[in-house]
Coordinates of C-alpha atoms in Angstrom, one line a residue:
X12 CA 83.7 76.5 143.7
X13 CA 81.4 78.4 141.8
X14 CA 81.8 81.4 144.2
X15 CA 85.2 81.6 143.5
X16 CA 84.9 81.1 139.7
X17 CA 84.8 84.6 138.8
X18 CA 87.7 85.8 140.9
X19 CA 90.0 82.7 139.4
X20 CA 89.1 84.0 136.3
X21 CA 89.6 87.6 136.7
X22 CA 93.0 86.9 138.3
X23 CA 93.9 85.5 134.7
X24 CA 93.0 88.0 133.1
X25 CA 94.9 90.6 135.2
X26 CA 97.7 88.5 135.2
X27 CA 98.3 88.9 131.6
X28 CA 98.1 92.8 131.8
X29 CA 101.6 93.2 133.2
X30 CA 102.6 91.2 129.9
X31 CA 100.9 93.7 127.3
X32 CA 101.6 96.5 128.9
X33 CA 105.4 96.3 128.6
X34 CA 105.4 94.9 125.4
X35 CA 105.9 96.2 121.7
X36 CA 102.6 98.6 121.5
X37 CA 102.2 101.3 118.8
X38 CA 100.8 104.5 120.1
X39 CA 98.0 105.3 118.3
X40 CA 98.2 109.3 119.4
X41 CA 101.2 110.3 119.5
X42 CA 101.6 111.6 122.3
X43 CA 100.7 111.8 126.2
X44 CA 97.4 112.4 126.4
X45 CA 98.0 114.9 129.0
X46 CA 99.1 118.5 128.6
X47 CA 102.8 118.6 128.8
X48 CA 104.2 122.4 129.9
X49 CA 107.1 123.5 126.9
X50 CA 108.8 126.8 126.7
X51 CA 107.0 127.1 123.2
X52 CA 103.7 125.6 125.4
X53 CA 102.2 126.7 128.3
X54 CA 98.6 127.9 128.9
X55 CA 99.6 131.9 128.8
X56 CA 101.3 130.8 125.0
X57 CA 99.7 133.4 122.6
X58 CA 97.8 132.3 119.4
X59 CA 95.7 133.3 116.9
X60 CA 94.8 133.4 113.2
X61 CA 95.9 135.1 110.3
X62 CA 93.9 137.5 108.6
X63 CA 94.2 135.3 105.5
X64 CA 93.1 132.1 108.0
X65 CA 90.2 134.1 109.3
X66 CA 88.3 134.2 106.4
X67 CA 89.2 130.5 106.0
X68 CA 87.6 130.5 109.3
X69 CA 84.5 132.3 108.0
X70 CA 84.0 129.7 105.1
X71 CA 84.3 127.0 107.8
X72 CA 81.7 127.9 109.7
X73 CA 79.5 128.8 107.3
X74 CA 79.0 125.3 106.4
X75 CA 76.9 125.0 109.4
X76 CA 74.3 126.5 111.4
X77 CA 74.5 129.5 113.4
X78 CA 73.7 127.0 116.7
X79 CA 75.8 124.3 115.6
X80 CA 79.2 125.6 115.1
X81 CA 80.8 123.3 117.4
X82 CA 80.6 121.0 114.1
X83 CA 83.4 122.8 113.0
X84 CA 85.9 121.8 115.7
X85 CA 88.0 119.4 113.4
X86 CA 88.4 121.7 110.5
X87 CA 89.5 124.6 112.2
X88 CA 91.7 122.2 114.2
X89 CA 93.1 121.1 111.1
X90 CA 93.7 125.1 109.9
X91 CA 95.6 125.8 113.3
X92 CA 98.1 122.7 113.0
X93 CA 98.8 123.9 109.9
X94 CA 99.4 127.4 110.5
X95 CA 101.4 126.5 113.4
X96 CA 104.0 124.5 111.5
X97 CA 101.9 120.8 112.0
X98 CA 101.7 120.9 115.5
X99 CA 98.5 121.9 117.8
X100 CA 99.7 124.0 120.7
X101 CA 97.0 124.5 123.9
X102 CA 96.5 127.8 123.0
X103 CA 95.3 126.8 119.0
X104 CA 93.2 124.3 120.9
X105 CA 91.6 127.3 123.2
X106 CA 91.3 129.9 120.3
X107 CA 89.0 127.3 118.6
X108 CA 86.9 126.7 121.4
X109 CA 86.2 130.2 121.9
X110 CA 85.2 130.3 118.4
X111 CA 83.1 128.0 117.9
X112 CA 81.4 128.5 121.9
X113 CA 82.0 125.5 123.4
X114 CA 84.5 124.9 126.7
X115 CA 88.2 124.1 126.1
X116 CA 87.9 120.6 127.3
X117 CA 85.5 119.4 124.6
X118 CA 87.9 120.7 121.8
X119 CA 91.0 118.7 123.8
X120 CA 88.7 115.7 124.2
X121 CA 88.4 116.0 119.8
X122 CA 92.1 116.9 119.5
X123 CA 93.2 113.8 121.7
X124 CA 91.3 111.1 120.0
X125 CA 91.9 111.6 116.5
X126 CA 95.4 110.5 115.2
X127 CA 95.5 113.4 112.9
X128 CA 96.2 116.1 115.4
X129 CA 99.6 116.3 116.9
X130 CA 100.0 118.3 120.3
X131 CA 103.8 117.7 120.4
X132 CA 106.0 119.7 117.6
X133 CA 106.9 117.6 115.0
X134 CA 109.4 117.7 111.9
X135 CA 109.4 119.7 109.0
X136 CA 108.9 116.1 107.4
X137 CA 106.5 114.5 109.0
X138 CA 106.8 110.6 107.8
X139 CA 103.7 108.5 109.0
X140 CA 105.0 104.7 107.8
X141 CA 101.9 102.7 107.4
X142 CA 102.6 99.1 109.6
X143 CA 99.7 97.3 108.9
X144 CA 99.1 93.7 107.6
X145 CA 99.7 94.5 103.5
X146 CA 102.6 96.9 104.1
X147 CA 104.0 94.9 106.6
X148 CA 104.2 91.7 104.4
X149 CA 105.2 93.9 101.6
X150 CA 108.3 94.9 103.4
X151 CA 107.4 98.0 105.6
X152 CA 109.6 96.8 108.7
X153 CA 112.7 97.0 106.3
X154 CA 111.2 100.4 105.2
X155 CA 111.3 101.6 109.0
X156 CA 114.6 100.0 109.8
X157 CA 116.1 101.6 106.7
X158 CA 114.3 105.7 108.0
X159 CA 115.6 104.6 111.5
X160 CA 119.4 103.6 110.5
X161 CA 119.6 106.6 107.9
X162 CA 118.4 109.3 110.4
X163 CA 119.2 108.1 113.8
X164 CA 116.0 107.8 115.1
X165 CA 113.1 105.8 116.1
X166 CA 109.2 105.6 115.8
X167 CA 108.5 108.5 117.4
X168 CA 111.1 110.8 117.4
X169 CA 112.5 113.5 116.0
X170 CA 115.9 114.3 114.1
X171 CA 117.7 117.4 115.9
X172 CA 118.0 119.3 112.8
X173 CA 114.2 118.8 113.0
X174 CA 113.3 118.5 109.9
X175 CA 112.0 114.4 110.0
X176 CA 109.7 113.0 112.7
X177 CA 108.7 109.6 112.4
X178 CA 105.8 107.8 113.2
X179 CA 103.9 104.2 112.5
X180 CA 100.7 104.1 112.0
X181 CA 97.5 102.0 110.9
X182 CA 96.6 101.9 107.2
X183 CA 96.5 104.6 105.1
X184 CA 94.4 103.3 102.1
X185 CA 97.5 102.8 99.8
X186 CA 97.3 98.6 100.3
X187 CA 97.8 98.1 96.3
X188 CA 101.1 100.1 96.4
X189 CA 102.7 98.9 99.8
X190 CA 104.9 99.6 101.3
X191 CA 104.4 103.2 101.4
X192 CA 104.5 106.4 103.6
X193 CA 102.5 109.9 103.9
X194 CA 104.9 112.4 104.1
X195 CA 103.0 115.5 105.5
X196 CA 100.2 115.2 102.7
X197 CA 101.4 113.8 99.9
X198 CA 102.0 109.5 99.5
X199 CA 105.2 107.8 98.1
X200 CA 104.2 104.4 97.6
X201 CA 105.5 100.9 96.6
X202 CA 109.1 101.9 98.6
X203 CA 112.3 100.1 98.6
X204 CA 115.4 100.8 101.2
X205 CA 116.9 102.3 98.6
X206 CA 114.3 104.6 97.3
X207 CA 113.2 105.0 100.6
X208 CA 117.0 106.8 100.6
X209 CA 116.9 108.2 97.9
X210 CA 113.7 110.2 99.2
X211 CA 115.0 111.1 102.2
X212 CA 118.1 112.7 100.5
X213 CA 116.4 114.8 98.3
X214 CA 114.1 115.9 100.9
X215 CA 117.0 117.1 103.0
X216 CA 117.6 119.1 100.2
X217 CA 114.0 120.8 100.1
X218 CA 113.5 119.4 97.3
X219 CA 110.9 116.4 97.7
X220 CA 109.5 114.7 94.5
X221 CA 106.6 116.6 93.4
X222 CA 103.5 113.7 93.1
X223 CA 102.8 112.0 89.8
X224 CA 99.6 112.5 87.8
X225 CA 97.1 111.1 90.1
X226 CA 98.0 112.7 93.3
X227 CA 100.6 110.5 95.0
X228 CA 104.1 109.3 93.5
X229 CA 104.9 105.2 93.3
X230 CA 109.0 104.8 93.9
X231 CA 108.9 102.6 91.4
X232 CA 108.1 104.5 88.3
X233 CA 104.8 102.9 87.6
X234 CA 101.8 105.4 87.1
X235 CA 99.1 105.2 90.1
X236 CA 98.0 101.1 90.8
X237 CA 98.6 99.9 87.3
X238 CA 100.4 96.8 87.1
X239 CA 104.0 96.0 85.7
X240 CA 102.4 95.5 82.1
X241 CA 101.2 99.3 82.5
X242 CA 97.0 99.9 81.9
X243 CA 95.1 96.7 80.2
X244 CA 91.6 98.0 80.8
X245 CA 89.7 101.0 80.2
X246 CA 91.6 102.3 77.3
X247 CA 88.9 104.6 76.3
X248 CA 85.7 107.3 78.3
X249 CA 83.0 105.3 78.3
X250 CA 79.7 106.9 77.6
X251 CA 77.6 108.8 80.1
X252 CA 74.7 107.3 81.8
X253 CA 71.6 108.9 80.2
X254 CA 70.5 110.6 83.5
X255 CA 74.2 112.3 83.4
X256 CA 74.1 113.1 79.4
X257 CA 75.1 116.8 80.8
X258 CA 78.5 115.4 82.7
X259 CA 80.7 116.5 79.4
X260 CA 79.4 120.1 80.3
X261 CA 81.0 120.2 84.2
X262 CA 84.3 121.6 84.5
X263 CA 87.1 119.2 84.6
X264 CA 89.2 118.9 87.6
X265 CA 93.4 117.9 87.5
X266 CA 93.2 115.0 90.3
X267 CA 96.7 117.1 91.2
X268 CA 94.8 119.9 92.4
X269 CA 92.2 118.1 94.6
X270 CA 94.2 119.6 97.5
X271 CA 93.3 123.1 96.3
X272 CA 90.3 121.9 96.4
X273 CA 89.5 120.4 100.1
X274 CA 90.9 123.9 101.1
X275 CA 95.2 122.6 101.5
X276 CA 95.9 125.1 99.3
X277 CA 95.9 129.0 98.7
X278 CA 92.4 131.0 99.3
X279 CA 90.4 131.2 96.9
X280 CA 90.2 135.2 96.6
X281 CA 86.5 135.5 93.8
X282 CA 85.0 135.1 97.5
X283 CA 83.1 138.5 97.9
X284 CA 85.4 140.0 100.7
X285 CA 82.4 141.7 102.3
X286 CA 80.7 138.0 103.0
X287 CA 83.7 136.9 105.0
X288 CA 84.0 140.1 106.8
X289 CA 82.3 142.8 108.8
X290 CA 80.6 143.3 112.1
X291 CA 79.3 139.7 111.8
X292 CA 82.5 138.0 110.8
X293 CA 84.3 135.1 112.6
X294 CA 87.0 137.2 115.1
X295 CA 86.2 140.2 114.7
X296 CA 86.4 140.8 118.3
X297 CA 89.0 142.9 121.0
X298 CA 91.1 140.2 121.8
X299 CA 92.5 140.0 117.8
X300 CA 94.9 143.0 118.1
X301 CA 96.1 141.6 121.6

């Protein structure tokens, strides 16, 4: 009996794979983890970097030591999906090995396990809907039924005019304004089907509403988390530590620009152009002019 234990108890457990497997699961990727051949990506697909995205390169790595550059796989992964229009075709993934020395494969094994990256093409909209526990009690399945009956699509697909591409995903950090989406970079929180309309509409016009004061935009006209009463607290700066007397004297930052700031946004051009270029500089090699 006791020789037999293990295998009556493994055949339980096996027996309830079949059940999870063809159940509801959310793909946490995105996509096959597997290359895929597309016209638009095959392994003889051409890419590389801007000029402008090369000395984006350049500030990248500098962050880093010389022998350590593979430490800049995920930022320069993230500056390829964005140049390529949100997507990361095998070649983007092979350019960034080859910069940063390492082989192909450990670049795919970084651009397969984070979410962030997206090796299929997606919309020019890309809607991540946030599905877990807050948002979900707070009414995010009627905020995915209401995307899904308005476009014609479903979680994981893309309209044929391509400009949406849906996806759910695990939480985004927004619980206090639920249900909300991220929208390529930018959150609109605290949703309703009808706002959740309303959004979509005007984004079909190219005209998407431009985030509130503190970086994100709550459908329901309320400014950031504060309540339905508006702010109750903090109605005033309160004073400095003393060890930060000096903080009056750093330079102030609009929470609208922090974007700009984490390198979304344009180049920042005081950068001496002969520290980013040269005979030392990040692709300055043949194969650039190919």
């Amino acid at each position: 009996l006791v020789k037999n234990r293990p295998q009556t108890m493994l055949s339980s457990r096996f027996s309830r794979i079949p059940r999870v497997l063809n159940g509801s699961i959310r793909s946490m990727s995105g996509s096959n983890p597997s290359h895929i051949n597309t016209p638009d990506n095959l392994t003889t697909t051409y890419f590389d970097f801007t000029e402008e995205n090369y000395l984006r390169v350049t500030r990248i790595l500098s962050k880093y030591p010389s022998n350590y550059k593979q430490s800049g796989i995920i930022p320069l992964l993230d500056l390829a999906q964005r140049q390529a229009g949100g997507w990361l075709p095998l070649a983007a993934m092979d350019k960034v090995a080859k910069i940063v020395g390492v082989a192909p494969m450990r670049v795919y094994e970084v651009a397969t396990f984070y979410t962030m990256f997206n090796r299929e093409k997606v919309g020019k909209y890309f809607m991540q809907l946030c599905g877990t526990t807050p948002c979900m009690i707070c009414g995010s399945e009627d905020i995915k039924n209401t995307i899904e009956k308005h476009l014609g699509i479903k979680d994981g697909e893309t309209t044929e005019d391509g400009l949406f591409t849906l996806r759910e995903v695990e939480c985004l950090g927004a619980c206090a304004n639920a249900p909300m989406i991220q929208m390529n970079d930018d959150y609109y929180e605290c949703l309703t089907p009808k706002t959740t309309i309303e959004l979509l509409e005007a984004c079909k016009k190219g005209q998407p509403p431009p985030m509130g004061k503190w970086g994100s935009l709550p459908m329901n006209g309320q400014v950031s988390c504060e309540g339905p009463k508006g702010k109750t607290t903090l109605m005033s700066v309160p004073e400095p530590p003393p060890f930060r007397a000096d903080f009056d004297k750093f330079e102030k930052v609009d929470p609208k620009s922090v974007k700009v700031h984490m390198g979304y946004g344009g180049y920042d051009e005081t950068t001496p152009e002969e520290d980013l270029t040269g005979a030392g500089g990040v692709g300055g090699g043949s194969d650039r002019g190919r």
